[in-house]
mmCIF file of C-alpha atoms (C1' of nucleotides) in Angstrom:
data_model
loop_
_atom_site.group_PDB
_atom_site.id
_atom_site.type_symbol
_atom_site.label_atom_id
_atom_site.label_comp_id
_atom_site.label_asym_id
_atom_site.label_seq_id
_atom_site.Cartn_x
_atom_site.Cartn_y
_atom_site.Cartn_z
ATOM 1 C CA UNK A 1 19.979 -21.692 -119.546
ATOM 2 C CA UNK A 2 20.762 -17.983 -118.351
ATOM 3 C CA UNK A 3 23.461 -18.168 -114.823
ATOM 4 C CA UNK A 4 21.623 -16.117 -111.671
ATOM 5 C CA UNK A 5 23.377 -13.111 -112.876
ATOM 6 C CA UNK A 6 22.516 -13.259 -116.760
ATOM 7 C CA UNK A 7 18.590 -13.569 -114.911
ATOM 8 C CA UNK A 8 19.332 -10.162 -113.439
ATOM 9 C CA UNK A 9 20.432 -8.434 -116.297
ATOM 10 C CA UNK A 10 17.705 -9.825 -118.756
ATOM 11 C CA UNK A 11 14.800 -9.139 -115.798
ATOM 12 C CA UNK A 12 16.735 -5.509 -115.456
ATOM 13 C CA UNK A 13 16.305 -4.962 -119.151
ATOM 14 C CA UNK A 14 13.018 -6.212 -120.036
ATOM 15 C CA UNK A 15 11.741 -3.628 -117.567
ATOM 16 C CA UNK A 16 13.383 -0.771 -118.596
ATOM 17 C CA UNK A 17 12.340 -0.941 -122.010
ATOM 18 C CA UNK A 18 8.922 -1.820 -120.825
ATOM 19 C CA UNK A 19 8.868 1.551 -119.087
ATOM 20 C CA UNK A 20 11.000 3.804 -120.864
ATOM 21 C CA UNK A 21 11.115 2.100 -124.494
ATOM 22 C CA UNK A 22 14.763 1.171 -124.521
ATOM 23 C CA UNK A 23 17.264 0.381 -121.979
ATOM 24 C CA UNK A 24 21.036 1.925 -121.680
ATOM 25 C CA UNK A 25 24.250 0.648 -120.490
ATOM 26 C CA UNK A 26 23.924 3.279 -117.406
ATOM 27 C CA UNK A 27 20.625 2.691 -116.491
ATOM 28 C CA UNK A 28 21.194 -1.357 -116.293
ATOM 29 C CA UNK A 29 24.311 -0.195 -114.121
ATOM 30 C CA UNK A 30 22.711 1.745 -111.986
ATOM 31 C CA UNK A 31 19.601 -1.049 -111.430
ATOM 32 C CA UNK A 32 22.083 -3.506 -110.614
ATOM 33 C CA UNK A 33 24.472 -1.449 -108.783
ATOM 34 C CA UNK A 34 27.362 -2.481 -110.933
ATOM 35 C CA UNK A 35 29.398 -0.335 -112.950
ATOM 36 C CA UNK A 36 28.945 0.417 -116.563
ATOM 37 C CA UNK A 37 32.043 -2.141 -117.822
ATOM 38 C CA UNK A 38 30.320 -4.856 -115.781
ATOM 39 C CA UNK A 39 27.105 -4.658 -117.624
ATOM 40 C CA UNK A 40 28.712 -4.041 -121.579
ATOM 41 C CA UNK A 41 30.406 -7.221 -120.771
ATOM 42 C CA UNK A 42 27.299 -9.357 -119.810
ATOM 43 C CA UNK A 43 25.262 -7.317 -122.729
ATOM 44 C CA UNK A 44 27.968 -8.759 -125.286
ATOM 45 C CA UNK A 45 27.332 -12.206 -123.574
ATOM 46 C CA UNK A 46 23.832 -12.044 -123.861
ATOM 47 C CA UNK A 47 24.164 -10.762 -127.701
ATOM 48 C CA UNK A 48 26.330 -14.008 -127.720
ATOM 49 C CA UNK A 49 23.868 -16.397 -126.596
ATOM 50 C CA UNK A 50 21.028 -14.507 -128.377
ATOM 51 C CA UNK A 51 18.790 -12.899 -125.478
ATOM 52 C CA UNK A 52 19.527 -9.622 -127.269
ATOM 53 C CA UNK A 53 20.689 -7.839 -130.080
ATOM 54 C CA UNK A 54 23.708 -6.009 -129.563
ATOM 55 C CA UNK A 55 25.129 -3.281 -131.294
ATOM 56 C CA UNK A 56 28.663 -1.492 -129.699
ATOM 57 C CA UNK A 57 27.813 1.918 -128.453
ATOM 58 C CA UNK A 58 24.443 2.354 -130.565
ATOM 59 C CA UNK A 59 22.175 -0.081 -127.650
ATOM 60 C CA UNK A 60 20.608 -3.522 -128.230
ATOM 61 C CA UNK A 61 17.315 -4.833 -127.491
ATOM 62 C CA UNK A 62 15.492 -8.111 -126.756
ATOM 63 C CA UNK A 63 15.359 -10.627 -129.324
ATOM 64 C CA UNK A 64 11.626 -12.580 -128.716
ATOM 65 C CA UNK A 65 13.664 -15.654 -126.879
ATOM 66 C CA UNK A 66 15.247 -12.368 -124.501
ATOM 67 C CA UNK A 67 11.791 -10.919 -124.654
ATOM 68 C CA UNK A 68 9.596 -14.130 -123.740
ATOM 69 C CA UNK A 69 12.183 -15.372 -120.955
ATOM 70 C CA UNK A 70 12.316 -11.313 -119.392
ATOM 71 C CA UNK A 71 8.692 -11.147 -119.441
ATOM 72 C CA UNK A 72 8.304 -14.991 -116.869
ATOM 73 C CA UNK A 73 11.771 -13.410 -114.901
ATOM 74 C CA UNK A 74 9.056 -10.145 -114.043
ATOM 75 C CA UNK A 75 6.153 -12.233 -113.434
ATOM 76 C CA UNK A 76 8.050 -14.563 -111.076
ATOM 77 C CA UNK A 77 10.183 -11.229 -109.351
ATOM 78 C CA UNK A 78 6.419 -9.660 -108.593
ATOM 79 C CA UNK A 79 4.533 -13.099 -107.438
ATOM 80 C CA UNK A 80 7.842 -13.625 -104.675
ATOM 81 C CA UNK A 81 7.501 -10.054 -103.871
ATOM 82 C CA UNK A 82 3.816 -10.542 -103.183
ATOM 83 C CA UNK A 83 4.093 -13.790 -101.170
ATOM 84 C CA UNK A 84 6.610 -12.151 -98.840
ATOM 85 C CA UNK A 85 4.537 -9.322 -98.776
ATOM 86 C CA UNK A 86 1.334 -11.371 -97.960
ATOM 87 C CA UNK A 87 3.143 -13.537 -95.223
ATOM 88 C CA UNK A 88 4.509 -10.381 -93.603
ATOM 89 C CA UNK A 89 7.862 -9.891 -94.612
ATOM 90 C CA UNK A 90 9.239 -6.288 -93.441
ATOM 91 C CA UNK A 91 8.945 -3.848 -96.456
ATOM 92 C CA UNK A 92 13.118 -3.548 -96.674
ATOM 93 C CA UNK A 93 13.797 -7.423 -96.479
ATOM 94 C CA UNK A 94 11.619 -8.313 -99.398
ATOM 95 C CA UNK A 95 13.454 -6.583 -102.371
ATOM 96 C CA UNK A 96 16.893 -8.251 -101.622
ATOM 97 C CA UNK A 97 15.307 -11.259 -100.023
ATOM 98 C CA UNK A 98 13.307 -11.793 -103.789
ATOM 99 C CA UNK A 99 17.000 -10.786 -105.239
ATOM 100 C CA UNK A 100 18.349 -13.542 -103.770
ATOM 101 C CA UNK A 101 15.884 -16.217 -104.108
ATOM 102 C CA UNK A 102 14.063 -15.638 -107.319
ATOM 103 C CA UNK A 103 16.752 -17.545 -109.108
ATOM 104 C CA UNK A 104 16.925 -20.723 -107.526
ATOM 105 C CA UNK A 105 13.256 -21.578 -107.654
ATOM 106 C CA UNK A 106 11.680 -24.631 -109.758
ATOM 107 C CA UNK A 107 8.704 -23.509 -111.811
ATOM 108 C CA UNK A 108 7.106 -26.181 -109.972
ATOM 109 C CA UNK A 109 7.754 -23.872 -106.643
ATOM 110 C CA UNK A 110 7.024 -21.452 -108.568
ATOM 111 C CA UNK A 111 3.714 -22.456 -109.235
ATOM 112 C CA UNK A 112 2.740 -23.997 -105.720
ATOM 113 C CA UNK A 113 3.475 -19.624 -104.586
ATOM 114 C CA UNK A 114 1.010 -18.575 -107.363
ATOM 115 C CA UNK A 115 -1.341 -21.105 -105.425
ATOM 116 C CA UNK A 116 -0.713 -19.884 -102.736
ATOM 117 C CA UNK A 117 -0.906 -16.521 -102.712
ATOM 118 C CA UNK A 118 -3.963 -16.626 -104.256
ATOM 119 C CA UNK A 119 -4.946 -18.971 -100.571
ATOM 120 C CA UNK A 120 -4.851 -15.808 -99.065
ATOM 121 C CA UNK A 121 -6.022 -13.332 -101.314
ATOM 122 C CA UNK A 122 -9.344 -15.103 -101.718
ATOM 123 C CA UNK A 123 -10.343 -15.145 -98.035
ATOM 124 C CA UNK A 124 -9.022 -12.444 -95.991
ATOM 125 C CA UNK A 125 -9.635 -14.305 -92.904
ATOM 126 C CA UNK A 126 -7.149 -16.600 -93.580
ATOM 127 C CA UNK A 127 -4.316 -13.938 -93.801
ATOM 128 C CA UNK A 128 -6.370 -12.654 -89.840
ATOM 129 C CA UNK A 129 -5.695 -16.224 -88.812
ATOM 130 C CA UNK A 130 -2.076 -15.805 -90.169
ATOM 131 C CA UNK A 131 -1.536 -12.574 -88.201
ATOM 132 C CA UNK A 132 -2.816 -14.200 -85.235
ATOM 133 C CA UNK A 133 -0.219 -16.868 -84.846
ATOM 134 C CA UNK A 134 2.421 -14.027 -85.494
ATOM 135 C CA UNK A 135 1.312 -12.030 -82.832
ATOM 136 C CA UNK A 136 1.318 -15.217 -80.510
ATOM 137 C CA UNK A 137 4.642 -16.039 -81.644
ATOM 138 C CA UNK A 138 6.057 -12.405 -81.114
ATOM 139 C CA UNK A 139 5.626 -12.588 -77.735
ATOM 140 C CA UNK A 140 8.707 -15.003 -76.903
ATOM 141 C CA UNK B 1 29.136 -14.002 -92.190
ATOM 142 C CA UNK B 2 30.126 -16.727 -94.154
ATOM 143 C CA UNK B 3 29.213 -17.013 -97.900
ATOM 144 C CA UNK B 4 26.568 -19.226 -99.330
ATOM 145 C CA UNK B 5 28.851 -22.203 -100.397
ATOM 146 C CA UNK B 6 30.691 -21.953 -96.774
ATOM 147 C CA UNK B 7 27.231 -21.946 -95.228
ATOM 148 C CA UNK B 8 26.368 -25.525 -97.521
ATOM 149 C CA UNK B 9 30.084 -26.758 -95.978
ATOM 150 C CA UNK B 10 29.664 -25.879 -92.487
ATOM 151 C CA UNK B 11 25.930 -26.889 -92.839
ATOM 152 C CA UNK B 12 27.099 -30.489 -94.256
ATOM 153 C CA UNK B 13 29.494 -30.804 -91.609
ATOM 154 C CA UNK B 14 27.080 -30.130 -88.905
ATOM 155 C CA UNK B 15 24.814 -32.911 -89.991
ATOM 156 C CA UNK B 16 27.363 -35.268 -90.381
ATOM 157 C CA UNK B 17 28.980 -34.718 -86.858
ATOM 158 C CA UNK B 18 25.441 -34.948 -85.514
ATOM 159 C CA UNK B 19 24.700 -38.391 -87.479
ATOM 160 C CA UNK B 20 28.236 -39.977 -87.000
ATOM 161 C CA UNK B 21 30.257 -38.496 -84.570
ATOM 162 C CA UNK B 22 32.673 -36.948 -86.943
ATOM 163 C CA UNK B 23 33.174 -35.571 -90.509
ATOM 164 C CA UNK B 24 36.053 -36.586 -93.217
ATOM 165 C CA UNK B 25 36.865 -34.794 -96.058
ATOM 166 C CA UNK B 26 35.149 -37.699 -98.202
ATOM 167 C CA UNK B 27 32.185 -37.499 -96.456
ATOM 168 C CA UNK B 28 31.188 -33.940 -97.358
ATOM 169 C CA UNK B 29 32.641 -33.947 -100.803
ATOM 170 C CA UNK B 30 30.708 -36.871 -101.865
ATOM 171 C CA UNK B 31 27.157 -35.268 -99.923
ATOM 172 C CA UNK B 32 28.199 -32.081 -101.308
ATOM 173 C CA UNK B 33 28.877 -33.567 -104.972
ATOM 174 C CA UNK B 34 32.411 -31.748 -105.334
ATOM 175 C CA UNK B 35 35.955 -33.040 -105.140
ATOM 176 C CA UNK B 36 37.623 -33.443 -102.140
ATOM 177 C CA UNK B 37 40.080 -31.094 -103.411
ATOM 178 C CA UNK B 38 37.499 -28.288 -102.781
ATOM 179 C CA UNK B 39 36.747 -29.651 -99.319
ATOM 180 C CA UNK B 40 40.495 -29.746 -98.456
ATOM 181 C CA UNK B 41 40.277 -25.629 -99.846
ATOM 182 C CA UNK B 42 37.221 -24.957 -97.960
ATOM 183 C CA UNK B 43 37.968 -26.166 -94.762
ATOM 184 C CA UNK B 44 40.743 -24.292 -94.370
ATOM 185 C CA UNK B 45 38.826 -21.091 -95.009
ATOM 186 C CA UNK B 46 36.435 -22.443 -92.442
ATOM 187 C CA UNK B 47 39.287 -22.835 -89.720
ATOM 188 C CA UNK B 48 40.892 -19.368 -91.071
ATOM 189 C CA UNK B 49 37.584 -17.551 -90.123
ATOM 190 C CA UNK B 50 37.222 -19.799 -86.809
ATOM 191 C CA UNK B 51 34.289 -21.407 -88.004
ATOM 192 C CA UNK B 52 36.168 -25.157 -87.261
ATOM 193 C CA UNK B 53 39.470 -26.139 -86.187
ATOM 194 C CA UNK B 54 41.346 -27.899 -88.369
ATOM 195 C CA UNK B 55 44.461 -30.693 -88.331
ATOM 196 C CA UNK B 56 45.649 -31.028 -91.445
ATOM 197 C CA UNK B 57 45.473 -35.101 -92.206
ATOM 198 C CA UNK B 58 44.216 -35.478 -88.991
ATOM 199 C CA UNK B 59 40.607 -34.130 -89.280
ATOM 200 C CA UNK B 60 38.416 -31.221 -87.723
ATOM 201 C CA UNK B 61 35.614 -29.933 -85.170
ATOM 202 C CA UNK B 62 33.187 -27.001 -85.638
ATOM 203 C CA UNK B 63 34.314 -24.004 -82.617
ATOM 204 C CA UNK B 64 31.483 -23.279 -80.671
ATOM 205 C CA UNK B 65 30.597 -19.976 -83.253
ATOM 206 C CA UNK B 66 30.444 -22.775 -86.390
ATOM 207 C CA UNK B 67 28.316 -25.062 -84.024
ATOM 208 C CA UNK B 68 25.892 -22.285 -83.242
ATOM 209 C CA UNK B 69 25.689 -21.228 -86.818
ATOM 210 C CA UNK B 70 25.564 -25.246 -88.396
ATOM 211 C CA UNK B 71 22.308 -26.006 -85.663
ATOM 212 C CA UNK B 72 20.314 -22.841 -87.304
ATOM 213 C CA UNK B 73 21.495 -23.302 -90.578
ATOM 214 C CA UNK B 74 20.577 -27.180 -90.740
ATOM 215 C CA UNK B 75 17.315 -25.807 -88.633
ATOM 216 C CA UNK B 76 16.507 -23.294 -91.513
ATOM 217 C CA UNK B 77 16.832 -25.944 -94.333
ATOM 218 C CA UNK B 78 14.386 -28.258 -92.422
ATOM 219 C CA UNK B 79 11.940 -25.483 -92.064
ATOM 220 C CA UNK B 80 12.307 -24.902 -95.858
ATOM 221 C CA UNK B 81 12.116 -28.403 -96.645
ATOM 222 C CA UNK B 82 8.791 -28.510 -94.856
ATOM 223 C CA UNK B 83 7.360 -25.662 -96.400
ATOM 224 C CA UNK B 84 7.937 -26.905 -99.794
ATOM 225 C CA UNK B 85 5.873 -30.271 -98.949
ATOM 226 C CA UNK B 86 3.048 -28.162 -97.368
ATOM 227 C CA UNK B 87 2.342 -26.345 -100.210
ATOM 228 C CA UNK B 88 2.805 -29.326 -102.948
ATOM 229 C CA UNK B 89 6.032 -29.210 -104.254
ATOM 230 C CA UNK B 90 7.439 -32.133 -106.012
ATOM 231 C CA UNK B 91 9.700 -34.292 -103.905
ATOM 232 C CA UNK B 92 12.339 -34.452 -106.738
ATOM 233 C CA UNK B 93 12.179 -30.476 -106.929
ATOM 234 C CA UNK B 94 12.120 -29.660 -103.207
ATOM 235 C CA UNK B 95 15.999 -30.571 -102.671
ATOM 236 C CA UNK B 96 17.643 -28.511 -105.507
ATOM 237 C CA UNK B 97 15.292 -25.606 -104.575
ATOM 238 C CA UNK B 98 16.127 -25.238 -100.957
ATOM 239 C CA UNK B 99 19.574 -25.743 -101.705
ATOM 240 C CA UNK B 100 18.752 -22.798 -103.778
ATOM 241 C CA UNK B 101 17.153 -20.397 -101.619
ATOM 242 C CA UNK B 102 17.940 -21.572 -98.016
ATOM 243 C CA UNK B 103 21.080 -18.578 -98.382
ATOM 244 C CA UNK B 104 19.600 -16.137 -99.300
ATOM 245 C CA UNK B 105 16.531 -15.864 -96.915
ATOM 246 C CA UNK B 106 16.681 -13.059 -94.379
ATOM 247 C CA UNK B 107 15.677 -14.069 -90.961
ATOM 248 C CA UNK B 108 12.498 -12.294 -90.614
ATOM 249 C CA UNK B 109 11.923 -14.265 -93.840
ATOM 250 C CA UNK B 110 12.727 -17.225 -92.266
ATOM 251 C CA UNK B 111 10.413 -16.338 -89.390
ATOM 252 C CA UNK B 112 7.826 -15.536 -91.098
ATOM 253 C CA UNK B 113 7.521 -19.186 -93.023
ATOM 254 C CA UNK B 114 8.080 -20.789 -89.202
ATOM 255 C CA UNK B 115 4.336 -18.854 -88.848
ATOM 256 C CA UNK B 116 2.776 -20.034 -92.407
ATOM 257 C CA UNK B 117 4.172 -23.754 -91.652
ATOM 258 C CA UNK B 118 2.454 -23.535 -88.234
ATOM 259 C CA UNK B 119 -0.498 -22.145 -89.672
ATOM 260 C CA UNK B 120 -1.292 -24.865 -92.021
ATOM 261 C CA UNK B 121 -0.689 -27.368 -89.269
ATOM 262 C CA UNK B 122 -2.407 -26.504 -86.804
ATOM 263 C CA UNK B 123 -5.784 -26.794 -88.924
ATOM 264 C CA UNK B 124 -5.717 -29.345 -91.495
ATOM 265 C CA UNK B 125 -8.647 -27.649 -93.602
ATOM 266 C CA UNK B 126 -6.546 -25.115 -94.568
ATOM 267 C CA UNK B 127 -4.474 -27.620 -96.282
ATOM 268 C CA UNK B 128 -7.287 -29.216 -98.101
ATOM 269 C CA UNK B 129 -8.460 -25.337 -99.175
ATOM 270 C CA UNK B 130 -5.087 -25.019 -100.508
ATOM 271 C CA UNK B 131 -5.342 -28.581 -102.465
ATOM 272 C CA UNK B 132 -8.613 -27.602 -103.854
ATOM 273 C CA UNK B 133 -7.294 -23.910 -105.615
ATOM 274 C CA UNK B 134 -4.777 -26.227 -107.052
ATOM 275 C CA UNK B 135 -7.195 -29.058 -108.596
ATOM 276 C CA UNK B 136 -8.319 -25.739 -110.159
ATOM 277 C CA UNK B 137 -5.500 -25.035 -111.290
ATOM 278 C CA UNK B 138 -4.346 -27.707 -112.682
ATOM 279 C CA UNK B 139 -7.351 -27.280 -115.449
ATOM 280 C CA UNK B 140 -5.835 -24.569 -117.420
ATOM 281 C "C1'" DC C 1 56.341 -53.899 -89.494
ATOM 282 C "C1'" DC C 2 56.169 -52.878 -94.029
ATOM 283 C "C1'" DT C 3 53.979 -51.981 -98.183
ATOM 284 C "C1'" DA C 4 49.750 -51.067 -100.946
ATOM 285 C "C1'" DA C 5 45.543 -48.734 -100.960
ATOM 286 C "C1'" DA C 6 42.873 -45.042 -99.371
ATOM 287 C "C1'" DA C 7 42.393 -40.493 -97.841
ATOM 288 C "C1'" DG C 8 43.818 -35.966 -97.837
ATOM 289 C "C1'" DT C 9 46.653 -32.020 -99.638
ATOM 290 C "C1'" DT C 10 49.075 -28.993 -102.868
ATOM 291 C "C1'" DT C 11 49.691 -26.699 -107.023
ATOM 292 C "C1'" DA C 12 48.364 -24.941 -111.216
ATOM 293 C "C1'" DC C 13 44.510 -24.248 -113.842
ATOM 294 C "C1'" DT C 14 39.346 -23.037 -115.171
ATOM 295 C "C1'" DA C 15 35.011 -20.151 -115.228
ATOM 296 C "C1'" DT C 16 32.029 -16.509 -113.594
ATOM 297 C "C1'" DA C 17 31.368 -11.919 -112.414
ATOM 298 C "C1'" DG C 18 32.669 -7.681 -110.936
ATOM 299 C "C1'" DA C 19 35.936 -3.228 -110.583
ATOM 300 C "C1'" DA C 20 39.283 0.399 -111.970
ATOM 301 C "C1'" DA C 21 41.366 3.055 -115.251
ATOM 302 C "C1'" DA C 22 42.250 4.310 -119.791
ATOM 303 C "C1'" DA C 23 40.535 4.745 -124.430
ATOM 304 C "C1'" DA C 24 36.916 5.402 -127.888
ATOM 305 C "C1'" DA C 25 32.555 6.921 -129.557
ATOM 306 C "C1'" DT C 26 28.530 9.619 -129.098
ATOM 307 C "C1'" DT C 27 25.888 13.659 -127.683
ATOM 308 C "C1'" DA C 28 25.066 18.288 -126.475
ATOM 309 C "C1'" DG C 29 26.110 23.281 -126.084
ATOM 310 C "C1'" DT C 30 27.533 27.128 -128.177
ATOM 311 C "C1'" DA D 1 30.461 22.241 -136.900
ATOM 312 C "C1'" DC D 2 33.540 21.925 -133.239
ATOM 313 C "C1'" DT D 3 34.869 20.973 -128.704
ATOM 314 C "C1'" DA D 4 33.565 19.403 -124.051
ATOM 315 C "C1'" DA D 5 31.020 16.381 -121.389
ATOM 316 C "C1'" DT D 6 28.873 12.089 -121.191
ATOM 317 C "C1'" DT D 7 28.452 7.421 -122.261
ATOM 318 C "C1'" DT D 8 30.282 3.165 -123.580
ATOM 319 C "C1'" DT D 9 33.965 -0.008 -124.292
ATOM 320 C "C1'" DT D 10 38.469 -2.225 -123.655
ATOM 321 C "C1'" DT D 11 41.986 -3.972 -120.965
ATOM 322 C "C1'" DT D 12 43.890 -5.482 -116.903
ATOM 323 C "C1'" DC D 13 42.980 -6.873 -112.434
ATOM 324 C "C1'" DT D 14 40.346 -8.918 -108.379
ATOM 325 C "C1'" DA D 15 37.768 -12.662 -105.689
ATOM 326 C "C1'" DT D 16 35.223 -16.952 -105.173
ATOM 327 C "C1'" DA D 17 34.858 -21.630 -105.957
ATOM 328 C "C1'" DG D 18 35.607 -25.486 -108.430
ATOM 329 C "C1'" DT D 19 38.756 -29.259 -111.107
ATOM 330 C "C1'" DA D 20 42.811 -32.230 -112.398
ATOM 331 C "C1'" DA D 21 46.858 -34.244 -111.459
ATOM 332 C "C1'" DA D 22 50.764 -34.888 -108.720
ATOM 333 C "C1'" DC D 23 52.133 -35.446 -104.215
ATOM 334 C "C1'" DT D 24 52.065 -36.680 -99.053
ATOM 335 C "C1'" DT D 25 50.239 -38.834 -95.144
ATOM 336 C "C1'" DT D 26 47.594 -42.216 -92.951
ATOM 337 C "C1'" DT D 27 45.562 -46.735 -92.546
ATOM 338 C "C1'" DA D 28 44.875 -51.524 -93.240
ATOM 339 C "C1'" DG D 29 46.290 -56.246 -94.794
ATOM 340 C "C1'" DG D 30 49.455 -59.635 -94.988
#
DNA sequence: CCTAAAAGTTTACTATAGAAAAAAATTAGT
DNA sequence: ACTAATTTTTTTCTATAGTAAACTTTTAGG
C-alpha cells in the first residue's frame, strides 16, 4: 500500500503523462510544490516498490500496477472535487480540501460519494432544495 | 493551529474530560492506540503551545483556547460521523475514515456537510431516493 | 508506613518526508 | 563539438511523531 504522499506523487504522474506523454522530475516538483531532490527521492522509492520504472537522469514511467492504481487516485481526486463542488464548497477550498482528504477515504466512502453525487445530478431540484437550507442557514 | 495528530490528542482529551472528569496519560494512549510514551511527548507540546496545562506526574487541564478548540473539534467528528451513516457507509469503515479526513476539512467544508446532513433529515424521502440509486448500483 | 505495582517520564532510537547545497549528467546554443 | 545553462541527483540536514527500554514518581495493599 502507497503512504498519503507516495498517492500524491503517483496521482501527480499519471496525469502528466496523460497530458503531456511523459512526466519530469521538475514538472512533478512544481505540481507538488516540493523541490526537485524531494521528488527523485520518492521516484527511486516508487521504482523500488514497482509503481514505476526508473531510470537515473533519463525519466521513468508507470509500470501497469503504477498505471492501474494512478488511473482510481484521478478518478477518486475528480469525484471529491465534484461532491464539494456540488454541495457548495467555495472554488479555493476544494483543491486543498480534496488534497487533504482524498487519501484517507475507504473505497466504501468512496463509493457511497459516487452515489451521491449522482443524488444530485439526476434531479436538479434536489441540489434547489440544498441551496435553500444554505441560504436559511446563512442568515445566523 | 495545531497539527493533525495534536488535534486527535487534544480532541481525545476533550472527550475524556467531558465523560470522566479528567484525562490520564493511559487513558488517551490506549483510545488513541499509541504508547504512553508518545502521550507523555505530546502533552507537553500541548502545554508548550498553551493548548493544556500540564503537571508533570500530577496530570493536566485543557486552557480555555484548547477547550474551545476540543468542543469544535469533537463537534466536527460527530458531524462527520453522521454523514458517513446518512449516506451508507459501513459501520466498520466509518471510524478509520473520519479519523482520516476530520483534519483536513476546511470549515466552509465542514459547513457545508452541517447543510447536506440537515437536508437529508429533514425529509426522509430523500434518504430512500438515495437508497434506491444505490440498489442500482449495487447491480454492476 | 513501607514496599510492590502501576503510572508516567526520559532518553535514545526509528521512519517518513521534505529542504538546501553541492555535484553530476544532460541539453541547447553557437 | 564544445561550453553554458538546465535538469537531475547526492548528501547532509531538518521536523514530526512514534517506539523501546530504563528510570522516576505516585498509589495501593498489607
Amino acid at each position: 500500500m502507497p503512504t498519503p504522499s507516495m498517492e500524491d506523487y503517483i496521482e501527480q504522474i499519471y496525469m502528466l503523462i496523460e497530458e503531456k506523454g511523459y512526466a519530469r522530475v521538475s514538472d512533478i516538483a512544481e505540481a507538488l510544490s516540493v523541490h526537485p531532490s524531494s521528488v527523485t527521492k520518492m521516484v527511486q522509492k516508487l521504482d523500488k516498490d514497482e509503481y514505476l520504472v526508473y531510470e537515473k537522469y533519463r525519466g521513468f514511467s508507470l509500470t501497469t500496477k503504477g498505471n492501474k492504481i494512478g488511473k482510481r487516485l484521478v478518478f477518486r481526486h475528480d469525484l471529491l472535487e465534484q461532491f464539494l463542488k456540488i454541495i457548495g464548497v467555495k472554488d479555493e477550498n476544494i483543491y486543498n480540501d480534496v488534497e487533504g482528504i482524498e487519501h484517507h477515504l475507504s473505497w466504501d466512502s468512496i463509493e457511497r460519494i459516487v452515489d451521491l453525487v449522482q443524488f444530485f445530478q439526476e434531479d436538479e431540484t434536489r441540489i434547489e432544495a440544498l441551496k435553500e437550507i444554505q441560504r436559511q442557514n446563512e442568515a445566523d
